[in-house]
Amino acid sequence: LYMPAEGILGITNDEYNLLINEGSRIIMSNGTQYLYSAHHYKEFDWDVVSIISLDEIMEENRNITKALLIVTSLCLLMAFVLSYFISNRLVNPIIRLTHTTKDIIKGDMSIRARTDVGGEVGILTEGFNNLMDRIESLIDEVNQENKKQREMEFRLLQSQISPHFLYNSFFMIN
C-alpha cells in the first residue's frame, strides 16, 4: 500500500499513469505480454491493479472456444436427430396413406390404411377408411340391385315364355 508502482508492478510511472487513465493496457515485461487492468476507488483513494499474462488469457480463450464448439456440435446433432424423428413421425403415415391409395386405385378395394397414427394424420386416416367402407357398401348395394334387376328380367322373360311354351305344347298334342 502507498508504494510507487514502478517498484511493485515493474512498470514506469508514465505507464502507470496511462494505465489509470485508460483502465487497461498491454505491457511487455520480461519478454511476455501482460494485461494490466486498473480501477480507482475514490472512497479509499485506492488504485486496484490486476495483472494477467496474455498467454493465460489466450489459453482460456482456446478452452472456452473448444467447449463452445463441442456444445454447439452436440446441439446441432441433437437438432438433426430430433428433426429426423419428428419428420418421420409426420411423413411416414402420409406415405403409407399414399401407398394405400395407390393400391386402391389399382383395384383392391378391401385395403384399409393403418389407424395407429394420432393427430391430424390419424383423423385423415380414419376419414379415408370410413370413406372406403362407405364406397364398398355402396358398391355392394349396387351389385345387389343389379342382381335383383337381372332376376326380375329373367322372371319376366320366363313368364313370357311359359304361355308360349304351353300354347305350343297344347298345339302339338292337339
XYZ file of N, CA and C in Angstrom:
522
model
N 0.837 -1.174 0.000
C 0.000 0.000 0.000
C 0.885 1.242 0.000
N 0.396 2.218 -0.716
C 1.046 3.527 -0.788
C 2.497 3.433 -1.225
N 2.779 2.502 -2.134
C 4.140 2.359 -2.646
C 4.133 2.747 -4.118
N 5.240 3.170 -4.634
C 5.291 3.551 -6.058
C 5.077 2.322 -6.952
N 4.390 2.537 -8.057
C 4.043 1.441 -8.957
C 5.265 0.857 -9.628
N 6.273 1.657 -9.810
C 7.452 1.197 -10.531
C 8.123 0.038 -9.809
N 8.184 0.096 -8.516
C 8.847 -0.961 -7.764
C 8.011 -2.221 -7.643
N 6.700 -2.084 -7.557
C 5.837 -3.250 -7.334
C 5.402 -3.891 -8.650
N 4.909 -3.075 -9.574
C 4.315 -3.603 -10.793
C 5.332 -3.833 -11.899
N 6.507 -3.291 -11.775
C 7.523 -3.441 -12.810
C 7.262 -2.568 -14.015
N 6.528 -1.449 -13.810
C 6.276 -0.523 -14.912
C 6.678 0.876 -14.458
N 6.886 1.736 -15.424
C 7.289 3.107 -15.108
C 6.068 3.896 -14.643
N 6.343 5.060 -14.031
C 5.254 5.922 -13.568
C 4.419 6.441 -14.738
N 5.057 6.673 -15.883
C 4.304 7.122 -17.065
C 3.344 6.026 -17.541
N 3.841 4.802 -17.578
C 2.965 3.680 -17.966
C 1.831 3.524 -16.946
N 2.141 3.691 -15.683
C 1.146 3.574 -14.631
C 0.067 4.645 -14.795
N 0.473 5.896 -15.064
C -0.493 6.985 -15.252
C -1.389 6.718 -16.474
N -0.801 6.196 -17.561
C -1.593 5.828 -18.735
C -2.587 4.709 -18.387
N -2.114 3.758 -17.586
C -2.963 2.646 -17.167
C -4.155 3.151 -16.357
N -3.932 4.043 -15.435
C -5.004 4.585 -14.607
C -5.988 5.370 -15.466
N -5.497 6.112 -16.446
C -6.365 6.907 -17.318
C -7.174 6.025 -18.276
N -6.561 4.997 -18.834
C -7.228 4.162 -19.843
C -8.024 3.011 -19.218
N -7.638 2.551 -18.055
C -8.333 1.433 -17.410
C -7.650 0.104 -17.645
N -7.037 -0.067 -18.820
C -6.294 -1.303 -19.088
C -5.274 -1.045 -20.181
N -4.206 -1.832 -20.122
C -3.121 -1.719 -21.109
C -2.400 -3.038 -21.219
N -1.863 -3.287 -22.410
C -0.990 -4.444 -22.597
C 0.431 -3.925 -22.534
N 1.189 -4.520 -21.599
C 2.559 -4.055 -21.366
C 3.487 -5.269 -21.456
N 4.616 -5.075 -22.152
C 5.613 -6.127 -22.304
C 6.547 -6.069 -21.108
N 6.743 -7.227 -20.466
C 7.645 -7.294 -19.317
C 8.339 -8.646 -19.341
N 9.655 -8.629 -19.294
C 10.478 -9.851 -19.310
C 10.149 -10.753 -20.503
N 9.895 -10.153 -21.657
C 9.630 -10.917 -22.877
C 8.227 -11.492 -22.969
N 7.354 -11.179 -22.011
C 5.984 -11.690 -22.028
C 5.026 -10.503 -21.983
N 3.922 -10.643 -22.706
C 2.919 -9.583 -22.697
C 1.939 -9.849 -21.559
N 1.628 -8.763 -20.847
C 0.682 -8.847 -19.734
C -0.420 -7.837 -19.950
N -1.597 -8.197 -19.478
C -2.715 -7.280 -19.491
C -2.829 -6.697 -18.093
N -2.632 -5.410 -18.012
C -2.760 -4.686 -16.749
C -4.135 -4.011 -16.760
N -4.902 -4.216 -15.711
C -6.201 -3.560 -15.569
C -6.190 -2.785 -14.267
N -6.734 -1.560 -14.305
C -6.719 -0.720 -13.107
C -8.095 -0.126 -12.877
N -8.421 0.000 -11.591
C -9.679 0.634 -11.211
C -9.399 1.503 -9.982
N -9.871 2.740 -10.048
C -9.636 3.682 -8.954
C -10.882 3.747 -8.071
N -10.714 3.562 -6.763
C -11.795 3.673 -5.786
C -11.652 5.009 -5.067
N -12.567 5.915 -5.326
C -12.480 7.257 -4.771
C -12.686 7.267 -3.271
N -13.539 6.368 -2.764
C -13.845 6.372 -1.335
C -12.591 6.169 -0.482
N -11.704 5.298 -0.999
C -10.490 4.995 -0.229
C -9.251 5.631 -0.822
N -9.396 6.229 -2.008
C -8.264 6.762 -2.761
C -7.264 5.650 -3.062
N -7.828 4.519 -3.500
C -7.006 3.355 -3.854
C -7.086 3.118 -5.346
N -6.003 2.589 -5.878
C -5.961 2.081 -7.246
C -5.718 0.575 -7.149
N -6.674 -0.195 -7.630
C -6.527 -1.655 -7.627
C -6.087 -2.061 -9.021
N -4.979 -2.782 -9.097
C -4.411 -3.191 -10.376
C -4.343 -4.715 -10.407
N -4.827 -5.268 -11.499
C -4.690 -6.721 -11.692
C -3.806 -6.961 -12.905
N -3.040 -8.028 -12.828
C -2.097 -8.352 -13.894
C -2.315 -9.820 -14.278
N -2.438 -10.045 -15.583
C -2.574 -11.422 -16.067
C -1.828 -11.543 -17.379
N -1.210 -12.674 -17.575
C -0.453 -12.932 -18.791
C -1.421 -13.129 -19.957
N -1.087 -12.555 -21.100
C -1.916 -12.735 -22.289
C -1.926 -14.201 -22.726
N -0.856 -14.928 -22.431
C -0.825 -16.359 -22.746
C -1.915 -17.102 -21.972
N -2.100 -16.731 -20.702
C -3.170 -17.353 -19.908
C -4.540 -17.017 -20.483
N -4.709 -15.760 -20.858
C -5.989 -15.338 -21.432
C -6.256 -16.100 -22.728
N -5.240 -16.208 -23.573
C -5.403 -16.904 -24.847
C -5.691 -18.393 -24.621
N -5.036 -19.005 -23.639
C -5.279 -20.418 -23.333
C -6.720 -20.615 -22.852
N -7.177 -19.743 -21.974
C -8.563 -19.817 -21.517
C -9.527 -19.583 -22.684
N -9.166 -18.657 -23.542
C -9.990 -18.383 -24.720
C -10.077 -19.623 -25.612
N -8.949 -20.299 -25.827
C -8.962 -21.528 -26.629
C -9.825 -22.603 -25.964
N -9.713 -22.740 -24.644
C -10.513 -23.741 -23.938
C -12.008 -23.430 -24.041
N -12.349 -22.170 -23.879
C -13.753 -21.761 -23.994
C -14.255 -21.997 -25.418
N -13.420 -21.682 -26.413
C -13.791 -21.896 -27.810
C -14.023 -23.377 -28.084
N -13.126 -24.229 -27.579
C -13.296 -25.678 -27.753
C -14.596 -26.149 -27.113
N -14.840 -25.711 -25.886
C -16.064 -26.120 -25.195
C -17.297 -25.623 -25.949
N -17.234 -24.399 -26.440
C -18.346 -23.840 -27.194
C -18.584 -24.621 -28.485
N -17.525 -25.002 -29.185
C -17.665 -25.796 -30.405
C -18.259 -27.170 -30.111
N -17.826 -27.785 -29.021
C -18.364 -29.102 -28.655
C -19.847 -28.997 -28.323
N -20.201 -28.006 -27.516
C -21.609 -27.836 -27.144
C -22.457 -27.506 -28.376
N -21.950 -26.646 -29.240
C -22.675 -26.291 -30.466
C -22.847 -27.509 -31.358
N -21.795 -28.305 -31.505
C -21.880 -29.516 -32.324
C -22.899 -30.486 -31.749
N -22.879 -30.669 -30.435
C -23.845 -31.561 -29.797
C -25.276 -31.054 -29.990
N -25.468 -29.744 -29.853
C -26.803 -29.168 -30.051
C -27.272 -29.359 -31.491
N -26.386 -29.148 -32.450
C -26.748 -29.349 -33.847
C -27.081 -30.813 -34.120
N -26.272 -31.708 -33.565
C -26.530 -33.135 -33.741
C -27.890 -33.510 -33.152
N -28.157 -33.020 -31.949
C -29.457 -33.299 -31.323
C -30.598 -32.714 -32.154
N -30.397 -31.514 -32.694
C -31.435 -30.887 -33.519
C -31.699 -31.721 -34.770
N -30.636 -32.222 -35.415
C -30.818 -33.050 -36.605
C -31.517 -34.360 -36.264
N -31.108 -34.990 -35.174
C -31.723 -36.262 -34.782
C -33.200 -36.050 -34.451
N -33.504 -35.028 -33.671
C -34.897 -34.753 -33.318
C -35.726 -34.397 -34.547
N -35.172 -33.594 -35.444
C -35.928 -33.231 -36.646
C -36.152 -34.457 -37.525
N -35.185 -35.383 -37.571
C -35.356 -36.615 -38.343
C -36.503 -37.433 -37.776
N -36.509 -37.634 -36.461
C -37.557 -38.447 -35.858
C -38.927 -37.771 -35.948
N -38.963 -36.475 -35.754
C -40.240 -35.764 -35.842
C -40.776 -35.795 -37.268
N -39.903 -35.554 -38.247
C -40.373 -35.573 -39.634
C -40.800 -36.977 -40.040
N -40.080 -38.009 -39.566
C -40.506 -39.380 -39.874
C -41.850 -39.684 -39.248
N -42.062 -39.194 -38.054
C -43.337 -39.448 -37.388
C -44.490 -38.794 -38.149
N -44.231 -37.670 -38.791
C -45.269 -36.989 -39.555
C -45.369 -37.497 -40.990
N -44.224 -37.760 -41.618
C -44.208 -38.079 -43.038
C -44.554 -39.544 -43.303
N -44.053 -40.473 -42.490
C -44.287 -41.897 -42.756
C -45.766 -42.260 -42.821
N -46.621 -41.787 -41.907
C -48.044 -42.117 -42.053
C -48.651 -41.566 -43.337
N -48.211 -40.414 -43.768
C -48.724 -39.852 -45.015
C -48.267 -40.690 -46.202
N -47.028 -41.153 -46.162
C -46.516 -42.016 -47.231
C -47.298 -43.333 -47.262
N -47.562 -43.922 -46.082
C -48.347 -45.164 -46.033
C -49.750 -44.942 -46.584
N -50.353 -43.806 -46.246
C -51.687 -43.488 -46.758
C -51.655 -43.342 -48.280
N -50.590 -42.749 -48.798
C -50.422 -42.607 -50.249
C -50.310 -43.973 -50.913
N -49.518 -44.877 -50.325
C -49.384 -46.228 -50.886
C -50.723 -46.973 -50.856
N -51.467 -46.817 -49.778
C -52.786 -47.450 -49.691
C -53.694 -46.922 -50.786
N -53.654 -45.612 -51.013
C -54.461 -45.008 -52.073
C -54.072 -45.566 -53.432
N -52.779 -45.729 -53.691
C -52.319 -46.284 -54.970
C -52.802 -47.720 -55.147
N -52.769 -48.513 -54.062
C -53.262 -49.893 -54.145
C -54.759 -49.924 -54.448
N -55.502 -49.013 -53.876
C -56.941 -48.946 -54.137
C -57.193 -48.527 -55.578
N -56.381 -47.594 -56.083
C -56.519 -47.173 -57.482
C -56.289 -48.354 -58.422
N -55.407 -49.280 -58.039
C -55.138 -50.468 -58.862
C -56.307 -51.443 -58.849
N -57.247 -51.265 -57.917
C -58.444 -52.083 -57.937
C -58.724 -52.880 -56.680
N -57.852 -52.875 -55.707
C -58.079 -53.641 -54.483
C -58.821 -52.759 -53.488
N -60.149 -52.890 -53.470
C -60.977 -52.015 -52.630
C -61.044 -52.476 -51.172
N -60.468 -53.634 -50.868
C -60.560 -54.154 -49.497
C -59.449 -53.625 -48.590
N -58.470 -52.960 -49.148
C -57.336 -52.462 -48.353
C -57.783 -51.252 -47.540
N -57.288 -51.187 -46.310
C -57.548 -50.038 -45.442
C -56.220 -49.529 -44.891
N -56.177 -48.257 -44.579
C -54.970 -47.632 -44.024
C -54.840 -47.992 -42.550
N -53.586 -48.025 -42.085
C -53.334 -48.306 -40.666
C -53.841 -47.146 -39.829
N -54.482 -47.486 -38.721
C -55.097 -46.446 -37.884
C -54.347 -46.225 -36.579
N -53.078 -46.603 -36.530
C -52.309 -46.442 -35.293
C -51.626 -45.085 -35.204
N -52.092 -44.143 -35.989
C -51.488 -42.811 -36.032
C -52.412 -41.832 -35.326
N -51.838 -40.919 -34.570
C -52.633 -39.913 -33.878
C -52.604 -38.586 -34.610
N -53.261 -37.622 -34.049
C -53.236 -36.257 -34.573
C -54.036 -36.099 -35.845
N -53.664 -35.099 -36.627
C -54.387 -34.775 -37.847
C -54.284 -35.889 -38.872
N -53.117 -36.528 -38.955
C -52.945 -37.621 -39.911
C -53.843 -38.795 -39.510
N -53.994 -39.034 -38.219
C -54.895 -40.088 -37.749
C -56.333 -39.787 -38.128
N -56.743 -38.526 -38.019
C -58.096 -38.123 -38.408
C -58.293 -38.346 -39.909
N -57.273 -37.968 -40.707
C -57.349 -38.204 -42.154
C -57.448 -39.696 -42.461
N -56.680 -40.512 -41.758
C -56.685 -41.954 -41.991
C -58.048 -42.550 -41.651
N -58.614 -42.150 -40.512
C -59.937 -42.649 -40.135
C -60.989 -42.215 -41.152
N -60.916 -40.977 -41.590
C -61.850 -40.495 -42.606
C -61.702 -41.256 -43.910
N -60.482 -41.532 -44.293
C -60.205 -42.292 -45.509
C -60.799 -43.696 -45.399
N -60.557 -44.359 -44.266
C -61.088 -45.710 -44.070
C -62.617 -45.711 -44.055
N -63.224 -44.715 -43.393
C -64.692 -44.622 -43.388
C -65.227 -44.402 -44.799
N -64.555 -43.564 -45.557
C -64.952 -43.314 -46.935
C -64.870 -44.598 -47.759
N -63.804 -45.356 -47.589
C -63.648 -46.608 -48.338
C -64.702 -47.626 -47.911
N -65.021 -47.679 -46.614
C -66.085 -48.582 -46.155
C -67.418 -48.209 -46.799
N -67.699 -46.930 -46.835
C -68.959 -46.448 -47.420
C -69.002 -46.751 -48.917
N -67.900 -46.531 -49.610
C -67.842 -46.826 -51.047
C -68.053 -48.317 -51.288
N -67.417 -49.142 -50.463
C -67.554 -50.592 -50.624
C -69.001 -51.033 -50.370
N -69.639 -50.445 -49.346
C -71.040 -50.815 -49.082
C -71.946 -50.337 -50.219
N -71.680 -49.178 -50.786
C -72.474 -48.697 -51.922
C -72.282 -49.591 -53.140
N -71.072 -50.029 -53.366
C -70.817 -50.947 -54.489
C -71.576 -52.252 -54.277
N -71.583 -52.764 -53.038
C -72.339 -53.982 -52.732
C -73.832 -53.760 -52.980
N -74.349 -52.602 -52.559
C -75.762 -52.300 -52.789
C -76.081 -52.255 -54.278
N -75.206 -51.629 -55.045
C -75.412 -51.542 -56.498
C -75.390 -52.939 -57.103
N -74.452 -53.776 -56.662
C -74.371 -55.149 -57.182
C -75.633 -55.936 -56.832
N -76.122 -55.785 -55.610
C -77.350 -56.489 -55.207
C -78.547 -55.996 -56.019
N -78.623 -54.691 -56.230
C -79.719 -54.143 -57.041
C -79.635 -54.671 -58.473
N -78.426 -54.749 -59.023
C -78.261 -55.284 -60.383
C -78.671 -56.755 -60.429
N -78.302 -57.500 -59.400
C -78.669 -58.913 -59.344
C -80.189 -59.059 -59.275
N -80.829 -58.255 -58.433
C -82.289 -58.297 -58.326
C -82.933 -57.919 -59.660
N -82.365 -56.914 -60.319
C -82.914 -56.478 -61.601
C -82.782 -57.588 -62.639
N -81.657 -58.291 -62.686
C -81.478 -59.404 -63.626
C -82.458 -60.532 -63.322
N -82.637 -60.804 -62.017
C -83.600 -61.852 -61.638
C -85.014 -61.477 -62.087
N -85.350 -60.221 -61.897
C -86.677 -59.767 -62.308
C -86.833 -59.872 -63.835
N -85.801 -59.493 -64.564
C -85.854 -59.596 -66.019
C -85.985 -61.063 -66.441
N -85.250 -61.925 -65.748
C -85.320 -63.350 -66.047
C -86.726 -63.888 -65.784
N -87.318 -63.516 -64.680
C -88.678 -63.958 -64.356
C -89.678 -63.411 -65.374
N -89.454 -62.150 -65.782
C -90.333 -61.575 -66.795
C -90.243 -62.362 -68.092
N -89.019 -62.679 -68.497
C -88.839 -63.479 -69.706
C -89.456 -64.862 -69.534
N -89.300 -65.432 -68.343
C -89.877 -66.750 -68.074
C -91.387 -66.689 -68.153
N -91.941 -65.649 -67.583
C -93.392 -65.528 -67.616
C -93.899 -65.331 -69.043
N -93.108 -64.697 -69.884
C -93.493 -64.517 -71.280
C -93.324 -65.816 -72.066
N -92.305 -66.572 -71.711
C -92.033 -67.822 -72.417
C -93.030 -68.901 -71.997
N -93.398 -68.969 -70.775
C -94.282 -70.025 -70.265
C -95.587 -70.117 -71.040
N -96.330 -69.035 -71.302
C -97.563 -69.185 -72.076
C -97.312 -69.696 -73.497
N -96.230 -69.228 -74.102
C -95.923 -69.706 -75.445
C -95.589 -71.191 -75.422
N -94.831 -71.580 -74.400
C -94.468 -72.991 -74.283
C -95.713 -73.847 -74.089
N -96.599 -73.406 -73.237
C -97.841 -74.144 -73.003
C -98.701 -74.175 -74.281
N -98.818 -73.042 -74.923
C -99.601 -72.973 -76.147
C -99.032 -73.926 -77.195
N -97.704 -73.894 -77.387
C -97.070 -74.766 -78.373
C -97.221 -76.235 -77.966
N -97.076 -76.493 -76.686
C -97.209 -77.869 -76.211
C -98.636 -78.380 -76.476
N -99.640 -77.579 -76.171
C -101.041 -77.986 -76.398
C -101.313 -78.131 -77.906
N -100.715 -77.225 -78.666
C -100.925 -77.285 -80.102
C -100.347 -78.585 -80.676
N -99.186 -78.985 -80.199
C -98.550 -80.217 -80.667
C -99.351 -81.417 -80.241
N -99.874 -81.404 -79.055
C -100.663 -82.528 -78.559
C -101.955 -82.616 -79.374
N -102.515 -81.495 -79.666
C -103.762 -81.452 -80.415
C -103.504 -81.974 -81.800
